Amino acid sequence: VSMLKVKSLGENWKIVLLVLAVLWVGLVLMYFYRKLNVRYQLTTQRFIHRSGILTRVSNRIEVIDIDDVTYHQGLIERMFNVGSVQLVSSDRTHPELWLRGIDNVKEVADQIDDLRRKERRRRGLHIESI
């Protein structure tokens, strides 16, 4: 009876390891899919978001229309210095846009926010009143 329990316990570990390996491979594939699928470009006046592999969709948000820039990092994301940036804007198609899997997330969020502030100052808009 004890031999059966030991053998079944060993098989359970193999199953657990197989499940973990499949999850890991799935996460890696999801990462590469996002890297191929989504592109971001920041100019002095626009934030351009392109997505799609076979069919491409391109959306533009005027930098001046961005109302808030926030970045989010979980524990594991902090270990790898990646995270998500949330843009809240007055844009009709993307009033809230999440940029996921961003390297150096704090610097990217600061860069978008700085550009937003410069463009608003350039056009004479008060940042605090919007």
PDB file of N, CA and C in Angstrom, residues 27-91:
ATOM      1  N   LEU A  27       2.502  31.990 -21.086  1.00  0.00           N
ATOM      2  CA  LEU A  27       2.848  33.377 -20.767  1.00  0.00           C
ATOM      3  C   LEU A  27       3.891  33.938 -21.741  1.00  0.00           C
ATOM      4  N   VAL A  28       4.866  33.132 -22.090  1.00  0.00           N
ATOM      5  CA  VAL A  28       5.890  33.574 -23.044  1.00  0.00           C
ATOM      6  C   VAL A  28       5.262  33.837 -24.407  1.00  0.00           C
ATOM      7  N   LEU A  29       4.373  32.944 -24.850  1.00  0.00           N
ATOM      8  CA  LEU A  29       3.696  33.151 -26.135  1.00  0.00           C
ATOM      9  C   LEU A  29       2.827  34.404 -26.109  1.00  0.00           C
ATOM     10  N   MET A  30       2.147  34.654 -24.989  1.00  0.00           N
ATOM     11  CA  MET A  30       1.323  35.854 -24.855  1.00  0.00           C
ATOM     12  C   MET A  30       2.193  37.107 -24.917  1.00  0.00           C
ATOM     13  N   TYR A  31       3.351  37.067 -24.281  1.00  0.00           N
ATOM     14  CA  TYR A  31       4.280  38.192 -24.311  1.00  0.00           C
ATOM     15  C   TYR A  31       4.713  38.497 -25.750  1.00  0.00           C
ATOM     16  N   PHE A  32       5.127  37.467 -26.493  1.00  0.00           N
ATOM     17  CA  PHE A  32       5.559  37.677 -27.875  1.00  0.00           C
ATOM     18  C   PHE A  32       4.409  38.135 -28.765  1.00  0.00           C
ATOM     19  N   TYR A  33       3.208  37.629 -28.533  1.00  0.00           N
ATOM     20  CA  TYR A  33       2.039  38.068 -29.294  1.00  0.00           C
ATOM     21  C   TYR A  33       1.802  39.557 -29.080  1.00  0.00           C
ATOM     22  N   ARG A  34       1.877  40.001 -27.830  1.00  0.00           N
ATOM     23  CA  ARG A  34       1.688  41.428 -27.537  1.00  0.00           C
ATOM     24  C   ARG A  34       2.785  42.270 -28.167  1.00  0.00           C
ATOM     25  N   LYS A  35       4.016  41.765 -28.142  1.00  0.00           N
ATOM     26  CA  LYS A  35       5.121  42.515 -28.750  1.00  0.00           C
ATOM     27  C   LYS A  35       4.936  42.650 -30.256  1.00  0.00           C
ATOM     28  N   LEU A  36       4.421  41.619 -30.912  1.00  0.00           N
ATOM     29  CA  LEU A  36       4.177  41.676 -32.349  1.00  0.00           C
ATOM     30  C   LEU A  36       2.894  42.432 -32.684  1.00  0.00           C
ATOM     31  N   ASN A  37       1.907  42.361 -31.814  1.00  0.00           N
ATOM     32  CA  ASN A  37       0.569  42.871 -32.092  1.00  0.00           C
ATOM     33  C   ASN A  37       0.425  44.366 -31.843  1.00  0.00           C
ATOM     34  N   VAL A  38       1.105  44.918 -30.857  1.00  0.00           N
ATOM     35  CA  VAL A  38       0.854  46.291 -30.425  1.00  0.00           C
ATOM     36  C   VAL A  38       2.114  47.140 -30.591  1.00  0.00           C
ATOM     37  N   ARG A  39       1.923  48.346 -31.130  1.00  0.00           N
ATOM     38  CA  ARG A  39       3.014  49.316 -31.282  1.00  0.00           C
ATOM     39  C   ARG A  39       2.527  50.665 -30.773  1.00  0.00           C
ATOM     40  N   TYR A  40       3.417  51.369 -30.087  1.00  0.00           N
ATOM     41  CA  TYR A  40       3.110  52.700 -29.590  1.00  0.00           C
ATOM     42  C   TYR A  40       4.145  53.669 -30.140  1.00  0.00           C
ATOM     43  N   GLN A  41       3.690  54.877 -30.445  1.00  0.00           N
ATOM     44  CA  GLN A  41       4.601  55.923 -30.900  1.00  0.00           C
ATOM     45  C   GLN A  41       4.166  57.227 -30.253  1.00  0.00           C
ATOM     46  N   LEU A  42       5.119  57.945 -29.688  1.00  0.00           N
ATOM     47  CA  LEU A  42       4.843  59.217 -29.047  1.00  0.00           C
ATOM     48  C   LEU A  42       5.566  60.311 -29.816  1.00  0.00           C
ATOM     49  N   THR A  43       4.796  61.263 -30.341  1.00  0.00           N
ATOM     50  CA  THR A  43       5.383  62.427 -31.000  1.00  0.00           C
ATOM     51  C   THR A  43       5.132  63.636 -30.102  1.00  0.00           C
ATOM     52  N   THR A  44       5.550  64.797 -30.542  1.00  0.00           N
ATOM     53  CA  THR A  44       5.354  65.988 -29.720  1.00  0.00           C
ATOM     54  C   THR A  44       3.888  66.377 -29.608  1.00  0.00           C
ATOM     55  N   GLN A  45       3.038  65.912 -30.535  1.00  0.00           N
ATOM     56  CA  GLN A  45       1.633  66.301 -30.502  1.00  0.00           C
ATOM     57  C   GLN A  45       0.654  65.143 -30.424  1.00  0.00           C
ATOM     58  N   ARG A  46       1.113  63.921 -30.689  1.00  0.00           N
ATOM     59  CA  ARG A  46       0.192  62.781 -30.718  1.00  0.00           C
ATOM     60  C   ARG A  46       0.781  61.544 -30.051  1.00  0.00           C
ATOM     61  N   PHE A  47      -0.122  60.750 -29.506  1.00  0.00           N
ATOM     62  CA  PHE A  47       0.215  59.407 -29.051  1.00  0.00           C
ATOM     63  C   PHE A  47      -0.482  58.467 -30.019  1.00  0.00           C
ATOM     64  N   ILE A  48       0.278  57.626 -30.713  1.00  0.00           N
ATOM     65  CA  ILE A  48      -0.273  56.740 -31.740  1.00  0.00           C
ATOM     66  C   ILE A  48      -0.210  55.313 -31.232  1.00  0.00           C
ATOM     67  N   HIS A  49      -1.346  54.626 -31.317  1.00  0.00           N
ATOM     68  CA  HIS A  49      -1.492  53.251 -30.834  1.00  0.00           C
ATOM     69  C   HIS A  49      -1.907  52.396 -32.027  1.00  0.00           C
ATOM     70  N   ARG A  50      -1.042  51.445 -32.407  1.00  0.00           N
ATOM     71  CA  ARG A  50      -1.333  50.545 -33.529  1.00  0.00           C
ATOM     72  C   ARG A  50      -1.434  49.123 -32.996  1.00  0.00           C
ATOM     73  N   SER A  51      -2.434  48.399 -33.485  1.00  0.00           N
ATOM     74  CA  SER A  51      -2.579  47.005 -33.055  1.00  0.00           C
ATOM     75  C   SER A  51      -3.008  46.158 -34.235  1.00  0.00           C
ATOM     76  N   GLY A  52      -2.738  44.869 -34.126  1.00  0.00           N
ATOM     77  CA  GLY A  52      -3.132  43.918 -35.153  1.00  0.00           C
ATOM     78  C   GLY A  52      -1.940  43.323 -35.864  1.00  0.00           C
ATOM     79  N   ILE A  53      -2.084  42.080 -36.269  1.00  0.00           N
ATOM     80  CA  ILE A  53      -1.032  41.410 -37.039  1.00  0.00           C
ATOM     81  C   ILE A  53      -1.468  41.316 -38.497  1.00  0.00           C
ATOM     82  N   LEU A  54      -2.611  40.689 -38.747  1.00  0.00           N
ATOM     83  CA  LEU A  54      -3.121  40.587 -40.109  1.00  0.00           C
ATOM     84  C   LEU A  54      -3.905  41.831 -40.512  1.00  0.00           C
ATOM     85  N   THR A  55      -4.719  42.332 -39.628  1.00  0.00           N
ATOM     86  CA  THR A  55      -5.481  43.558 -39.856  1.00  0.00           C
ATOM     87  C   THR A  55      -4.954  44.613 -38.890  1.00  0.00           C
ATOM     88  N   ARG A  56      -4.531  45.735 -39.409  1.00  0.00           N
ATOM     89  CA  ARG A  56      -3.936  46.799 -38.597  1.00  0.00           C
ATOM     90  C   ARG A  56      -4.984  47.866 -38.272  1.00  0.00           C
ATOM     91  N   VAL A  57      -5.028  48.268 -37.008  1.00  0.00           N
ATOM     92  CA  VAL A  57      -5.870  49.373 -36.552  1.00  0.00           C
ATOM     93  C   VAL A  57      -4.944  50.404 -35.930  1.00  0.00           C
ATOM     94  N   SER A  58      -5.105  51.665 -36.355  1.00  0.00           N
ATOM     95  CA  SER A  58      -4.275  52.735 -35.827  1.00  0.00           C
ATOM     96  C   SER A  58      -5.171  53.806 -35.226  1.00  0.00           C
ATOM     97  N   ASN A  59      -4.899  54.177 -33.982  1.00  0.00           N
ATOM     98  CA  ASN A  59      -5.644  55.220 -33.294  1.00  0.00           C
ATOM     99  C   ASN A  59      -4.669  56.287 -32.821  1.00  0.00           C
ATOM    100  N   ARG A  60      -5.129  57.525 -32.893  1.00  0.00           N
ATOM    101  CA  ARG A  60      -4.304  58.650 -32.453  1.00  0.00           C
ATOM    102  C   ARG A  60      -5.025  59.392 -31.342  1.00  0.00           C
ATOM    103  N   ILE A  61      -4.265  59.740 -30.321  1.00  0.00           N
ATOM    104  CA  ILE A  61      -4.777  60.583 -29.245  1.00  0.00           C
ATOM    105  C   ILE A  61      -3.906  61.828 -29.221  1.00  0.00           C
ATOM    106  N   GLU A  62      -4.523  62.977 -29.300  1.00  0.00           N
ATOM    107  CA  GLU A  62      -3.769  64.217 -29.202  1.00  0.00           C
ATOM    108  C   GLU A  62      -3.179  64.305 -27.795  1.00  0.00           C
ATOM    109  N   VAL A  63      -1.918  64.639 -27.699  1.00  0.00           N
ATOM    110  CA  VAL A  63      -1.243  64.717 -26.394  1.00  0.00           C
ATOM    111  C   VAL A  63      -1.960  65.710 -25.485  1.00  0.00           C
ATOM    112  N   ILE A  64      -2.461  66.784 -26.066  1.00  0.00           N
ATOM    113  CA  ILE A  64      -3.148  67.805 -25.271  1.00  0.00           C
ATOM    114  C   ILE A  64      -4.458  67.280 -24.677  1.00  0.00           C
ATOM    115  N   ASP A  65      -5.035  66.225 -25.291  1.00  0.00           N
ATOM    116  CA  ASP A  65      -6.289  65.637 -24.808  1.00  0.00           C
ATOM    117  C   ASP A  65      -6.081  64.640 -23.671  1.00  0.00           C
ATOM    118  N   ILE A  66      -4.845  64.269 -23.387  1.00  0.00           N
ATOM    119  CA  ILE A  66      -4.569  63.335 -22.300  1.00  0.00           C
ATOM    120  C   ILE A  66      -4.733  64.080 -20.974  1.00  0.00           C
ATOM    121  N   ASP A  67      -5.651  63.604 -20.144  1.00  0.00           N
ATOM    122  CA  ASP A  67      -5.951  64.257 -18.874  1.00  0.00           C
ATOM    123  C   ASP A  67      -5.146  63.695 -17.710  1.00  0.00           C
ATOM    124  N   ASP A  68      -4.828  62.406 -17.755  1.00  0.00           N
ATOM    125  CA  ASP A  68      -4.127  61.790 -16.631  1.00  0.00           C
ATOM    126  C   ASP A  68      -3.268  60.638 -17.129  1.00  0.00           C
ATOM    127  N   VAL A  69      -2.103  60.495 -16.512  1.00  0.00           N
ATOM    128  CA  VAL A  69      -1.174  59.402 -16.816  1.00  0.00           C
ATOM    129  C   VAL A  69      -0.837  58.716 -15.502  1.00  0.00           C
ATOM    130  N   THR A  70      -1.104  57.415 -15.434  1.00  0.00           N
ATOM    131  CA  THR A  70      -0.826  56.640 -14.233  1.00  0.00           C
ATOM    132  C   THR A  70      -0.117  55.361 -14.636  1.00  0.00           C
ATOM    133  N   TYR A  71       0.830  54.918 -13.813  1.00  0.00           N
ATOM    134  CA  TYR A  71       1.434  53.617 -14.106  1.00  0.00           C
ATOM    135  C   TYR A  71       1.169  52.662 -12.950  1.00  0.00           C
ATOM    136  N   HIS A  72       1.099  51.375 -13.285  1.00  0.00           N
ATOM    137  CA  HIS A  72       0.787  50.320 -12.320  1.00  0.00           C
ATOM    138  C   HIS A  72       1.841  49.224 -12.438  1.00  0.00           C
ATOM    139  N   GLN A  73       2.284  48.721 -11.292  1.00  0.00           N
ATOM    140  CA  GLN A  73       3.232  47.605 -11.265  1.00  0.00           C
ATOM    141  C   GLN A  73       2.867  46.677 -10.124  1.00  0.00           C
ATOM    142  N   GLY A  74       2.781  45.397 -10.429  1.00  0.00           N
ATOM    143  CA  GLY A  74       2.624  44.392  -9.400  1.00  0.00           C
ATOM    144  C   GLY A  74       3.992  43.990  -8.881  1.00  0.00           C
ATOM    145  N   LEU A  75       4.011  43.100  -7.922  1.00  0.00           N
ATOM    146  CA  LEU A  75       5.260  42.658  -7.308  1.00  0.00           C
ATOM    147  C   LEU A  75       6.205  42.040  -8.333  1.00  0.00           C
ATOM    148  N   ILE A  76       5.709  41.121  -9.132  1.00  0.00           N
ATOM    149  CA  ILE A  76       6.563  40.460 -10.124  1.00  0.00           C
ATOM    150  C   ILE A  76       6.977  41.445 -11.208  1.00  0.00           C
ATOM    151  N   GLU A  77       6.064  42.347 -11.596  1.00  0.00           N
ATOM    152  CA  GLU A  77       6.406  43.345 -12.608  1.00  0.00           C
ATOM    153  C   GLU A  77       7.532  44.265 -12.124  1.00  0.00           C
ATOM    154  N   ARG A  78       7.510  44.613 -10.844  1.00  0.00           N
ATOM    155  CA  ARG A  78       8.584  45.455 -10.291  1.00  0.00           C
ATOM    156  C   ARG A  78       9.924  44.745 -10.376  1.00  0.00           C
ATOM    157  N   MET A  79       9.930  43.432 -10.178  1.00  0.00           N
ATOM    158  CA  MET A  79      11.178  42.667 -10.249  1.00  0.00           C
ATOM    159  C   MET A  79      11.779  42.737 -11.647  1.00  0.00           C
ATOM    160  N   PHE A  80      10.924  42.822 -12.681  1.00  0.00           N
ATOM    161  CA  PHE A  80      11.390  42.859 -14.068  1.00  0.00           C
ATOM    162  C   PHE A  80      11.355  44.261 -14.664  1.00  0.00           C
ATOM    163  N   ASN A  81      11.014  45.276 -13.852  1.00  0.00           N
ATOM    164  CA  ASN A  81      10.953  46.677 -14.275  1.00  0.00           C
ATOM    165  C   ASN A  81      10.025  46.873 -15.481  1.00  0.00           C
ATOM    166  N   VAL A  82       8.871  46.227 -15.441  1.00  0.00           N
ATOM    167  CA  VAL A  82       7.837  46.431 -16.452  1.00  0.00           C
ATOM    168  C   VAL A  82       6.544  46.798 -15.729  1.00  0.00           C
ATOM    169  N   GLY A  83       5.546  47.189 -16.486  1.00  0.00           N
ATOM    170  CA  GLY A  83       4.263  47.522 -15.884  1.00  0.00           C
ATOM    171  C   GLY A  83       3.294  48.008 -16.931  1.00  0.00           C
ATOM    172  N   SER A  84       2.209  48.602 -16.478  1.00  0.00           N
ATOM    173  CA  SER A  84       1.167  49.114 -17.354  1.00  0.00           C
ATOM    174  C   SER A  84       0.995  50.608 -17.130  1.00  0.00           C
ATOM    175  N   VAL A  85       0.745  51.313 -18.214  1.00  0.00           N
ATOM    176  CA  VAL A  85       0.467  52.744 -18.154  1.00  0.00           C
ATOM    177  C   VAL A  85      -0.991  52.939 -18.518  1.00  0.00           C
ATOM    178  N   GLN A  86      -1.690  53.740 -17.729  1.00  0.00           N
ATOM    179  CA  GLN A  86      -3.088  54.058 -17.997  1.00  0.00           C
ATOM    180  C   GLN A  86      -3.165  55.516 -18.437  1.00  0.00           C
ATOM    181  N   LEU A  87      -3.734  55.732 -19.634  1.00  0.00           N
ATOM    182  CA  LEU A  87      -3.960  57.079 -20.132  1.00  0.00           C
ATOM    183  C   LEU A  87      -5.454  57.366 -20.069  1.00  0.00           C
ATOM    184  N   VAL A  88      -5.837  58.449 -19.412  1.00  0.00           N
ATOM    185  CA  VAL A  88      -7.223  58.898 -19.388  1.00  0.00           C
ATOM    186  C   VAL A  88      -7.257  60.174 -20.216  1.00  0.00           C
ATOM    187  N   SER A  89      -8.150  60.198 -21.212  1.00  0.00           N
ATOM    188  CA  SER A  89      -8.178  61.338 -22.120  1.00  0.00           C
ATOM    189  C   SER A  89      -9.610  61.707 -22.474  1.00  0.00           C
ATOM    190  N   SER A  90      -9.730  62.810 -23.183  1.00  0.00           N
ATOM    191  CA  SER A  90     -11.037  63.227 -23.693  1.00  0.00           C
ATOM    192  C   SER A  90     -11.265  62.690 -25.100  1.00  0.00           C
ATOM    193  N   ASP A  91     -10.412  61.772 -25.547  1.00  0.00           N
ATOM    194  CA  ASP A  91     -10.557  61.139 -26.851  1.00  0.00           C
ATOM    195  C   ASP A  91     -11.808  60.268 -26.861  1.00  0.00           C
TER     196      ASP A  91
END
